[in-house]
Amino acid sequence: MKTIIKNGTLVTESETIRGDLLLENGIIQALGTGLSCEGGTEIDASGKYVLPGAVDVHTHMDLQAGPWRAVDDFYTGTVAAACGGTTAIVDHVAFGPKGCPLRHQIDQYHKLADGKAVIDYGFHGVLQHVDEGILAEMERLAREEGVTSFKAYLTYDDKLSDADLFRVLRRAGELGVIIPVHCENDGVVNYLRGYYKSRGLTDPIYHAKSRPARCEAEAVNRVLQLAAMAGDAPVYIVHLSTAAGLEEIRHARARGQKNIGVETCPQYLLLTEQAYADPREGLKAVMSPPLRTQADCEALWGGLADGTIDAVATDHCPFRFAVEKQAGLGDFTACPNGAPGVEERLPLLYSQGVAKGRISICDLVRLLCAAPSRLYGLYPQKGTLRPGADADVVILDPNAQRTLTHSGLHGAADYTCYEGMPLQGAIDLVLVRGQVAVRDNRFVGEKGAGRYLKRGRSVLAGQD
Ligand code: URP
Ligand code: ZN
């Protein structure tokens, strides 16, 4: 099957090219001008951007978190992703039973995703305890299953101790796998949660107050120091939310530390703790880390522009406002943590980033496509427009204007944190391995068409 996309502005992380893109059998065949495609389908992209499909390396589909289950499964969640221009995800699997091997959750997640996902998908392993068996499994899963990243949490019940994290980082350095880390100081967070709750201060704003910026900065610093002591082990800071945390990363890089990857998410660029002002509405934005200040947002935009932050993911973890989120009414500690966002990412970053001149269109491709793909061992199969890459393509009309509303989205949550936000630009068409999956904001692809991605080694800027 052949398709040609004619007369578009093709975007890579380093340049824009006016021309055509030829796709055949799910693969990009050629970029150029005056290309033709006998007997194939022709798509006119005059006046439009032609982007690589975006890669979201931080989603939580079908997540069981304590008593709560995230409401998007791998079908609804990946339909939403596709409608937002994301054509591959790497999902963070939930914690399994205490003491389970790494493979337990990977097996569970194949059962959840296989036959349901509409875009290609991989899994990060999750570290809940560390022993010789786990260290051996890291190698086996990387080699045999293409699971080349293993997440560690510094908070929540299954957090790792510094000693265990250090041990895992050393192992990651030996194997060439990467350790994404959720950085919050668990001791301070838990003390403050109890402090506020015991004084009856239980509105959503106290969710933010119980997780101050320095909780993140301290944990980021600790992780980076441990990674340095482990020989500059490959480490990746997930969902960075603060200027203080960003400074810790700049310090580490200035010291010469290598093998650091950094991610933020649209919510930390575009929303602030103002979202918690209303005790009921504020539940929508209860997520960890919490939303911060306008100054933090500005600092993070600066981090995107100067390359301190490598990737923008979503931490998509949707619950319904009318159902699960209501558990937090009058007690923020009982509110399930997380918010939807997988569909909003590319439209928001185009509108608020590119159209407003904060980042370039090439930066957008670097941050949402090429860098996450490289960091998580998917490059150049994903995240780029080049011959041989998967024909995952997004056609975006930069002149369209619309308003972001929940009614135009496709996930199972019943709200968006960005309700009513005006958007510059709109996605016209999304192709997944050459097949049209989204047309005019309607999913037209096939349930189960997504394939499991066996990933390779992470490639970090400045890697040894
Ligand atoms: O609040 C969030 N982000 N929930 C998802 C789990 C996590 O902490 O990443
Ligand atoms: Zn997460």
GROMACS .gro file of C-alpha atoms in nm, residues 6-438:
model
  433
    6LYS     CA    1   0.220   1.625  -0.121
    7ASN     CA    2   0.342   1.982  -0.079
    8GLY     CA    3   0.360   1.996   0.298
    9THR     CA    4   0.617   2.146   0.533
   10LEU     CA    5   0.799   1.837   0.657
   11VAL     CA    6   0.946   1.888   1.003
   12THR     CA    7   1.241   1.716   1.165
   13GLU     CA    8   1.417   1.821   1.483
   14SER     CA    9   1.678   2.006   1.280
   15GLU     CA   10   1.500   2.148   0.974
   16THR     CA   11   1.180   2.211   0.784
   17ILE     CA   12   1.157   2.100   0.422
   18ARG     CA   13   0.886   2.198   0.172
   19GLY     CA   14   0.801   1.884  -0.019
   20ASP     CA   15   0.649   1.539  -0.033
   21LEU     CA   16   0.659   1.228   0.183
   22LEU     CA   17   0.626   0.886   0.025
   23LEU     CA   18   0.499   0.599   0.241
   24GLU     CA   19   0.492   0.234   0.140
   25ASN     CA   20   0.391  -0.074   0.338
   26GLY     CA   21   0.386   0.117   0.664
   27ILE     CA   22   0.735   0.262   0.623
   28ILE     CA   23   0.862   0.602   0.508
   29GLN     CA   24   1.021   0.548   0.165
   30ALA     CA   25   1.137   0.895   0.069
   31LEU     CA   26   1.125   1.269   0.139
   32GLY     CA   27   1.171   1.508  -0.151
   33THR     CA   28   1.013   1.735  -0.405
   34GLY     CA   29   0.815   1.627  -0.708
   35LEU     CA   30   0.778   1.268  -0.579
   36SER     CA   31   0.506   1.055  -0.736
   37CYS     CA   32   0.322   0.744  -0.633
   38GLU     CA   33   0.163   0.547  -0.915
   39GLY     CA   34  -0.162   0.385  -0.804
   40GLY     CA   35  -0.128   0.509  -0.447
   41THR     CA   36  -0.334   0.745  -0.235
   42GLU     CA   37  -0.248   1.114  -0.259
   43ILE     CA   38  -0.297   1.350   0.035
   44ASP     CA   39  -0.260   1.724  -0.020
   45ALA     CA   40  -0.077   1.893   0.268
   46SER     CA   41  -0.038   2.241   0.114
   47GLY     CA   42  -0.012   2.499   0.391
   48LYS     CA   43   0.016   2.226   0.656
   49TYR     CA   44   0.290   2.089   0.877
   50VAL     CA   45   0.380   1.724   0.834
   51LEU     CA   46   0.521   1.595   1.163
   52PRO     CA   47   0.643   1.257   1.287
   53GLY     CA   48   0.385   1.089   1.510
   54ALA     CA   49   0.447   1.196   1.869
   55VAL     CA   50   0.580   0.951   2.129
   56ASP     CA   51   0.448   0.968   2.487
   57VAL     CA   52   0.684   0.792   2.725
   58HIS     CA   53   0.478   0.854   3.040
   59THR     CA   54   0.124   0.719   3.043
   60HIS     CA   55  -0.069   0.512   3.298
   61MET     CA   56  -0.334   0.319   3.104
   62ASP     CA   57  -0.559   0.090   3.309
   63LEU     CA   58  -0.356   0.175   3.621
   64GLN     CA   59  -0.465   0.020   3.949
   65ALA     CA   60  -0.355   0.267   4.220
   66GLY     CA   61  -0.472   0.156   4.564
   67PRO     CA   62  -0.850   0.123   4.544
   68TRP     CA   63  -0.871   0.324   4.224
   69ARG     CA   64  -0.844   0.221   3.862
   70ALA     CA   65  -0.756   0.478   3.595
   71VAL     CA   66  -1.053   0.495   3.360
   72ASP     CA   67  -0.874   0.469   3.025
   73ASP     CA   68  -0.787   0.117   2.924
   74PHE     CA   69  -0.545   0.052   2.638
   75TYR     CA   70  -0.827   0.097   2.384
   76THR     CA   71  -0.984   0.425   2.496
   77GLY     CA   72  -0.650   0.565   2.608
   78THR     CA   73  -0.473   0.494   2.283
   79VAL     CA   74  -0.768   0.618   2.076
   80ALA     CA   75  -0.736   0.945   2.270
   81ALA     CA   76  -0.360   0.942   2.217
   82ALA     CA   77  -0.400   0.891   1.841
   83CYS     CA   78  -0.657   1.171   1.817
   84GLY     CA   79  -0.398   1.395   1.979
   85GLY     CA   80  -0.124   1.300   1.733
   86THR     CA   81   0.053   1.045   1.954
   87THR     CA   82   0.134   0.726   1.766
   88ALA     CA   83   0.343   0.538   2.024
   89ILE     CA   84   0.344   0.520   2.403
   90VAL     CA   85   0.569   0.368   2.667
   91ASP     CA   86   0.339   0.297   2.961
   92HIS     CA   87   0.442   0.294   3.326
   93VAL     CA   88   0.304  -0.030   3.466
   94ALA     CA   89   0.134  -0.035   3.807
   95PHE     CA   90   0.289  -0.184   4.119
   96GLY     CA   91   0.224  -0.557   4.148
   97PRO     CA   92   0.185  -0.777   4.456
   98LYS     CA   93   0.457  -0.723   4.718
   99GLY     CA   94   0.774  -0.911   4.634
  100CYS     CA   95   0.669  -1.001   4.278
  101PRO     CA   96   0.934  -1.036   4.009
  102LEU     CA   97   0.962  -0.765   3.741
  103ARG     CA   98   0.815  -0.996   3.482
  104HIS     CA   99   0.486  -1.027   3.675
  105GLN     CA  100   0.365  -0.679   3.581
  106ILE     CA  101   0.498  -0.700   3.225
  107ASP     CA  102   0.294  -1.018   3.175
  108GLN     CA  103  -0.012  -0.850   3.328
  109TYR     CA  104   0.026  -0.552   3.100
  110HIS     CA  105   0.048  -0.763   2.787
  111LYS     CA  106  -0.292  -0.901   2.887
  112LEU     CA  107  -0.425  -0.546   2.925
  113ALA     CA  108  -0.280  -0.402   2.606
  114ASP     CA  109  -0.248  -0.676   2.346
  115GLY     CA  110  -0.545  -0.676   2.111
  116LYS     CA  111  -0.669  -0.342   2.246
  117ALA     CA  112  -0.411  -0.073   2.173
  118VAL     CA  113  -0.461   0.116   1.848
  119ILE     CA  114  -0.106   0.258   1.840
  120ASP     CA  115   0.227   0.093   1.913
  121TYR     CA  116   0.323   0.052   2.278
  122GLY     CA  117   0.598  -0.052   2.512
  123PHE     CA  118   0.625  -0.088   2.889
  124HIS     CA  119   0.862   0.047   3.152
  125GLY     CA  120   0.929  -0.211   3.423
  126VAL     CA  121   0.862  -0.103   3.783
  127LEU     CA  122   1.103  -0.155   4.073
  128GLN     CA  123   0.935  -0.233   4.406
  129HIS     CA  124   1.219  -0.409   4.583
  130VAL     CA  125   1.575  -0.489   4.488
  131ASP     CA  126   1.760  -0.817   4.527
  132GLU     CA  127   1.983  -1.037   4.314
  133GLY     CA  128   1.681  -1.182   4.136
  134ILE     CA  129   1.558  -0.837   4.030
  135LEU     CA  130   1.904  -0.734   3.911
  136ALA     CA  131   1.926  -1.050   3.700
  137GLU     CA  132   1.576  -0.998   3.563
  138MET     CA  133   1.665  -0.648   3.446
  139GLU     CA  134   1.913  -0.801   3.205
  140ARG     CA  135   1.676  -1.076   3.091
  141LEU     CA  136   1.385  -0.839   3.029
  142ALA     CA  137   1.605  -0.595   2.842
  143ARG     CA  138   1.757  -0.862   2.621
  144GLU     CA  139   1.458  -1.085   2.561
  145GLU     CA  140   1.158  -0.852   2.586
  146GLY     CA  141   1.295  -0.510   2.495
  147VAL     CA  142   1.203  -0.367   2.835
  148THR     CA  143   1.499  -0.132   2.865
  149SER     CA  144   1.378   0.104   3.139
  150PHE     CA  145   1.276   0.039   3.500
  151LYS     CA  146   1.100   0.302   3.705
  152ALA     CA  147   1.182   0.381   4.066
  153TYR     CA  148   0.965   0.586   4.300
  154LEU     CA  149   1.101   0.784   4.593
  155THR     CA  150   0.755   0.819   4.742
  156TYR     CA  151   0.444   0.598   4.781
  157ASP     CA  152   0.441   0.262   4.962
  158ASP     CA  153   0.667   0.086   4.715
  159LYS     CA  154   0.938   0.351   4.718
  160LEU     CA  155   1.302   0.245   4.698
  161SER     CA  156   1.554   0.324   4.968
  162ASP     CA  157   1.864   0.519   4.869
  163ALA     CA  158   2.066   0.198   4.900
  164ASP     CA  159   1.836   0.006   4.667
  165LEU     CA  160   1.820   0.292   4.417
  166PHE     CA  161   2.200   0.312   4.418
  167ARG     CA  162   2.224  -0.062   4.355
  168VAL     CA  163   1.979  -0.039   4.066
  169LEU     CA  164   2.159   0.258   3.914
  170ARG     CA  165   2.488   0.069   3.915
  171ARG     CA  166   2.318  -0.219   3.743
  172ALA     CA  167   2.158   0.016   3.487
  173GLY     CA  168   2.503   0.152   3.404
  174GLU     CA  169   2.633  -0.201   3.344
  175LEU     CA  170   2.338  -0.296   3.124
  176GLY     CA  171   2.286   0.031   2.938
  177VAL     CA  172   1.924   0.056   3.053
  178ILE     CA  173   1.772   0.370   3.199
  179ILE     CA  174   1.602   0.438   3.533
  180PRO     CA  175   1.314   0.687   3.525
  181VAL     CA  176   1.260   0.822   3.877
  182HIS     CA  177   0.963   0.989   4.045
  183CYS     CA  178   1.137   1.248   4.264
  184GLU     CA  179   0.961   1.362   4.582
  185ASN     CA  180   1.086   1.355   4.941
  186ASP     CA  181   0.856   1.099   5.098
  187GLY     CA  182   0.930   1.192   5.460
  188VAL     CA  183   0.834   1.555   5.420
  189VAL     CA  184   0.530   1.479   5.204
  190ASN     CA  185   0.390   1.231   5.455
  191TYR     CA  186   0.459   1.453   5.753
  192LEU     CA  187   0.284   1.749   5.588
  193ARG     CA  188  -0.014   1.542   5.473
  194GLY     CA  189  -0.068   1.435   5.833
  195TYR     CA  190  -0.003   1.786   5.964
  196TYR     CA  191  -0.266   1.949   5.741
  197LYS     CA  192  -0.519   1.671   5.781
  198SER     CA  193  -0.495   1.675   6.160
  199ARG     CA  194  -0.577   2.048   6.154
  200GLY     CA  195  -0.878   2.003   5.926
  201LEU     CA  196  -0.698   2.163   5.632
  202THR     CA  197  -0.822   1.918   5.373
  203ASP     CA  198  -0.911   2.115   5.059
  204PRO     CA  199  -0.718   2.040   4.738
  205ILE     CA  200  -0.483   2.336   4.789
  206TYR     CA  201  -0.331   2.140   5.081
  207HIS     CA  202  -0.238   1.867   4.836
  208ALA     CA  203  -0.004   2.126   4.682
  209LYS     CA  204   0.109   2.265   5.017
  210SER     CA  205   0.199   1.918   5.141
  211ARG     CA  206   0.432   1.864   4.845
  212PRO     CA  207   0.644   2.181   4.837
  213ALA     CA  208   0.885   2.257   4.553
  214ARG     CA  209   1.188   2.170   4.764
  215CYS     CA  210   1.053   1.817   4.812
  216GLU     CA  211   1.109   1.774   4.442
  217ALA     CA  212   1.441   1.960   4.430
  218GLU     CA  213   1.584   1.760   4.720
  219ALA     CA  214   1.484   1.431   4.559
  220VAL     CA  215   1.614   1.536   4.215
  221ASN     CA  216   1.946   1.631   4.372
  222ARG     CA  217   1.961   1.303   4.566
  223VAL     CA  218   1.891   1.094   4.258
  224LEU     CA  219   2.147   1.280   4.051
  225GLN     CA  220   2.411   1.245   4.324
  226LEU     CA  221   2.339   0.873   4.352
  227ALA     CA  222   2.358   0.837   3.973
  228ALA     CA  223   2.690   1.022   3.973
  229MET     CA  224   2.824   0.795   4.248
  230ALA     CA  225   2.708   0.499   4.039
  231GLY     CA  226   2.940   0.616   3.759
  232ASP     CA  227   2.704   0.853   3.578
  233ALA     CA  228   2.442   0.583   3.550
  234PRO     CA  229   2.160   0.656   3.300
  235VAL     CA  230   1.881   0.827   3.489
  236TYR     CA  231   1.567   1.011   3.380
  237ILE     CA  232   1.374   1.259   3.592
  238VAL     CA  233   1.002   1.216   3.524
  239HIS     CA  234   0.745   1.499   3.536
  240LEU     CA  235   0.975   1.778   3.652
  241SER     CA  236   0.752   2.053   3.793
  242THR     CA  237   0.971   2.314   3.962
  243ALA     CA  238   1.231   2.580   3.893
  244ALA     CA  239   1.419   2.450   4.199
  245GLY     CA  240   1.438   2.100   4.052
  246LEU     CA  241   1.550   2.242   3.719
  247GLU     CA  242   1.837   2.421   3.894
  248GLU     CA  243   1.954   2.089   4.044
  249ILE     CA  244   1.970   1.943   3.693
  250ARG     CA  245   2.165   2.243   3.565
  251HIS     CA  246   2.410   2.204   3.854
  252ALA     CA  247   2.463   1.836   3.781
  253ARG     CA  248   2.522   1.900   3.412
  254ALA     CA  249   2.755   2.190   3.497
  255ARG     CA  250   2.955   1.951   3.720
  256GLY     CA  251   2.998   1.740   3.406
  257GLN     CA  252   2.756   1.464   3.494
  258LYS     CA  253   2.645   1.264   3.191
  259ASN     CA  254   2.352   1.038   3.112
  260ILE     CA  255   2.073   1.252   3.255
  261GLY     CA  256   1.736   1.272   3.080
  262VAL     CA  257   1.465   1.513   3.194
  263GLU     CA  258   1.093   1.527   3.126
  264THR     CA  259   0.820   1.774   3.204
  265CYS     CA  260   0.450   1.767   3.115
  266PRO     CA  261   0.206   2.025   2.972
  267GLN     CA  262   0.032   2.069   3.306
  268TYR     CA  263   0.354   2.199   3.466
  269LEU     CA  264   0.405   2.442   3.177
  270LEU     CA  265   0.051   2.573   3.151
  271LEU     CA  266  -0.139   2.535   3.479
  272THR     CA  267  -0.072   2.671   3.826
  273GLU     CA  268  -0.185   2.605   4.181
  274GLN     CA  269  -0.467   2.851   4.109
  275ALA     CA  270  -0.643   2.538   3.982
  276TYR     CA  271  -0.681   2.434   4.350
  277ALA     CA  272  -0.860   2.755   4.452
  278ASP     CA  273  -1.205   2.600   4.434
  279PRO     CA  274  -1.241   2.317   4.691
  280ARG     CA  275  -1.448   2.104   4.453
  281GLU     CA  276  -1.314   2.191   4.105
  282GLY     CA  277  -0.963   2.170   4.246
  283LEU     CA  278  -0.995   1.792   4.274
  284LYS     CA  279  -0.957   1.774   3.896
  285ALA     CA  280  -0.595   1.881   3.929
  286VAL     CA  281  -0.492   1.663   4.224
  287MET     CA  282  -0.184   1.495   4.082
  288SER     CA  283   0.168   1.429   4.201
  289PRO     CA  284   0.374   1.635   4.181
  290PRO     CA  285   0.115   1.912   4.221
  291LEU     CA  286   0.073   2.221   4.006
  292ARG     CA  287   0.310   2.503   4.100
  293THR     CA  288   0.347   2.878   4.043
  294GLN     CA  289   0.363   3.090   3.728
  295ALA     CA  290   0.735   3.141   3.796
  296ASP     CA  291   0.786   2.765   3.787
  297CYS     CA  292   0.598   2.743   3.455
  298GLU     CA  293   0.819   3.017   3.307
  299ALA     CA  294   1.135   2.847   3.431
  300LEU     CA  295   1.028   2.520   3.271
  301TRP     CA  296   0.961   2.693   2.937
  302GLY     CA  297   1.315   2.826   2.968
  303GLY     CA  298   1.437   2.472   3.032
  304LEU     CA  299   1.268   2.353   2.712
  305ALA     CA  300   1.412   2.632   2.505
  306ASP     CA  301   1.771   2.591   2.631
  307GLY     CA  302   1.770   2.210   2.615
  308THR     CA  303   1.789   2.141   2.991
  309ILE     CA  304   1.461   1.952   2.955
  310ASP     CA  305   1.476   1.677   2.695
  311ALA     CA  306   1.119   1.564   2.654
  312VAL     CA  307   0.756   1.653   2.717
  313ALA     CA  308   0.536   1.359   2.817
  314THR     CA  309   0.192   1.360   2.980
  315ASP     CA  310   0.168   1.140   3.292
  316HIS     CA  311  -0.181   1.062   3.160
  317CYS     CA  312  -0.362   0.906   3.456
  318PRO     CA  313  -0.735   0.979   3.417
  319PHE     CA  314  -1.011   0.954   3.674
  320ARG     CA  315  -1.366   1.082   3.645
  321PHE     CA  316  -1.448   1.402   3.827
  322ALA     CA  317  -1.806   1.286   3.887
  323VAL     CA  318  -1.698   0.951   4.032
  324GLU     CA  319  -1.344   0.869   4.152
  325LYS     CA  320  -1.231   1.227   4.217
  326GLN     CA  321  -1.526   1.290   4.451
  327ALA     CA  322  -1.355   1.067   4.709
  328GLY     CA  323  -1.128   1.364   4.775
  329LEU     CA  324  -1.408   1.608   4.860
  330GLY     CA  325  -1.328   1.730   5.209
  331ASP     CA  326  -1.012   1.515   5.225
  332PHE     CA  327  -0.743   1.569   4.962
  333THR     CA  328  -0.554   1.264   5.096
  334ALA     CA  329  -0.837   1.039   4.975
  335CYS     CA  330  -0.841   1.177   4.620
  336PRO     CA  331  -0.694   0.953   4.348
  337ASN     CA  332  -0.383   1.123   4.210
  338GLY     CA  333  -0.366   1.192   3.840
  339ALA     CA  334  -0.534   1.368   3.550
  340PRO     CA  335  -0.601   1.306   3.182
  341GLY     CA  336  -0.374   1.465   2.921
  342VAL     CA  337  -0.260   1.220   2.654
  343GLU     CA  338  -0.476   1.381   2.385
  344GLU     CA  339  -0.409   1.742   2.474
  345ARG     CA  340  -0.027   1.737   2.464
  346LEU     CA  341   0.062   1.804   2.099
  347PRO     CA  342  -0.219   2.058   2.036
  348LEU     CA  343  -0.125   2.243   2.355
  349LEU     CA  344   0.247   2.247   2.287
  350TYR     CA  345   0.188   2.364   1.932
  351SER     CA  346  -0.056   2.636   2.035
  352GLN     CA  347   0.106   2.758   2.356
  353GLY     CA  348   0.463   2.683   2.251
  354VAL     CA  349   0.518   2.715   1.877
  355ALA     CA  350   0.238   2.957   1.787
  356LYS     CA  351   0.338   3.182   2.078
  357GLY     CA  352   0.704   3.177   1.979
  358ARG     CA  353   0.827   3.003   2.297
  359ILE     CA  354   0.970   2.708   2.105
  360SER     CA  355   1.024   2.642   1.735
  361ILE     CA  356   0.841   2.382   1.530
  362CYS     CA  357   1.169   2.183   1.520
  363ASP     CA  358   1.187   2.203   1.901
  364LEU     CA  359   0.836   2.061   1.913
  365VAL     CA  360   0.946   1.761   1.708
  366ARG     CA  361   1.257   1.718   1.924
  367LEU     CA  362   1.065   1.735   2.254
  368LEU     CA  363   0.760   1.527   2.163
  369CYS     CA  364   0.896   1.288   1.902
  370ALA     CA  365   1.270   1.243   1.848
  371ALA     CA  366   1.410   1.284   2.200
  372PRO     CA  367   1.162   1.057   2.381
  373SER     CA  368   1.215   0.802   2.106
  374ARG     CA  369   1.593   0.815   2.149
  375LEU     CA  370   1.577   0.814   2.529
  376TYR     CA  371   1.365   0.502   2.533
  377GLY     CA  372   1.532   0.300   2.261
  378LEU     CA  373   1.283   0.354   1.979
  379TYR     CA  374   1.489   0.571   1.745
  380PRO     CA  375   1.489   0.584   1.443
  381GLN     CA  376   1.187   0.352   1.413
  382LYS     CA  377   0.974   0.616   1.586
  383GLY     CA  378   0.985   0.993   1.628
  384THR     CA  379   1.134   1.101   1.297
  385LEU     CA  380   1.056   1.147   0.929
  386ARG     CA  381   1.332   0.960   0.753
  387PRO     CA  382   1.344   0.671   0.506
  388GLY     CA  383   1.310   0.343   0.692
  389ALA     CA  384   1.120   0.487   0.989
  390ASP     CA  385   0.765   0.373   1.064
  391ALA     CA  386   0.515   0.579   0.864
  392ASP     CA  387   0.367   0.743   1.174
  393VAL     CA  388   0.267   1.089   1.056
  394VAL     CA  389   0.061   1.385   1.178
  395ILE     CA  390  -0.071   1.654   0.946
  396LEU     CA  391  -0.135   1.974   1.137
  397ASP     CA  392  -0.312   2.282   1.007
  398PRO     CA  393  -0.138   2.580   1.171
  399ASN     CA  394  -0.413   2.824   1.073
  400ALA     CA  395  -0.709   2.645   1.226
  401GLN     CA  396  -0.846   2.790   1.547
  402ARG     CA  397  -1.059   2.607   1.798
  403THR     CA  398  -1.138   2.583   2.165
  404LEU     CA  399  -1.025   2.290   2.374
  405THR     CA  400  -1.326   2.130   2.540
  406HIS     CA  401  -1.385   1.791   2.692
  407SER     CA  402  -1.665   1.730   2.442
  408GLY     CA  403  -1.410   1.721   2.158
  409LEU     CA  404  -1.185   1.464   2.329
  410HIS     CA  405  -1.194   1.085   2.312
  411GLY     CA  406  -1.073   0.943   2.646
  412ALA     CA  407  -1.291   0.800   2.922
  413ALA     CA  408  -1.241   1.084   3.170
  414ASP     CA  409  -1.527   1.333   3.202
  415TYR     CA  410  -1.320   1.652   3.201
  416THR     CA  411  -1.006   1.822   3.078
  417CYS     CA  412  -0.790   2.050   3.291
  418TYR     CA  413  -0.775   2.288   2.990
  419GLU     CA  414  -1.151   2.341   2.937
  420GLY     CA  415  -1.216   2.651   2.726
  421MET     CA  416  -0.854   2.717   2.634
  422PRO     CA  417  -0.832   2.869   2.283
  423LEU     CA  418  -0.606   2.670   2.052
  424GLN     CA  419  -0.415   2.779   1.747
  425GLY     CA  420  -0.369   2.488   1.505
  426ALA     CA  421  -0.555   2.161   1.464
  427ILE     CA  422  -0.468   1.806   1.365
  428ASP     CA  423  -0.618   1.711   1.026
  429LEU     CA  424  -0.493   1.357   0.987
  430VAL     CA  425  -0.293   1.094   1.177
  431LEU     CA  426  -0.139   0.790   1.015
  432VAL     CA  427  -0.011   0.492   1.211
  433ARG     CA  428   0.233   0.281   1.011
  434GLY     CA  429   0.082   0.424   0.693
  435GLN     CA  430  -0.284   0.363   0.783
  436VAL     CA  431  -0.514   0.658   0.846
  437ALA     CA  432  -0.613   0.633   1.213
  438VAL     CA  433  -0.764   0.980   1.271
   0.00000   0.00000   0.00000
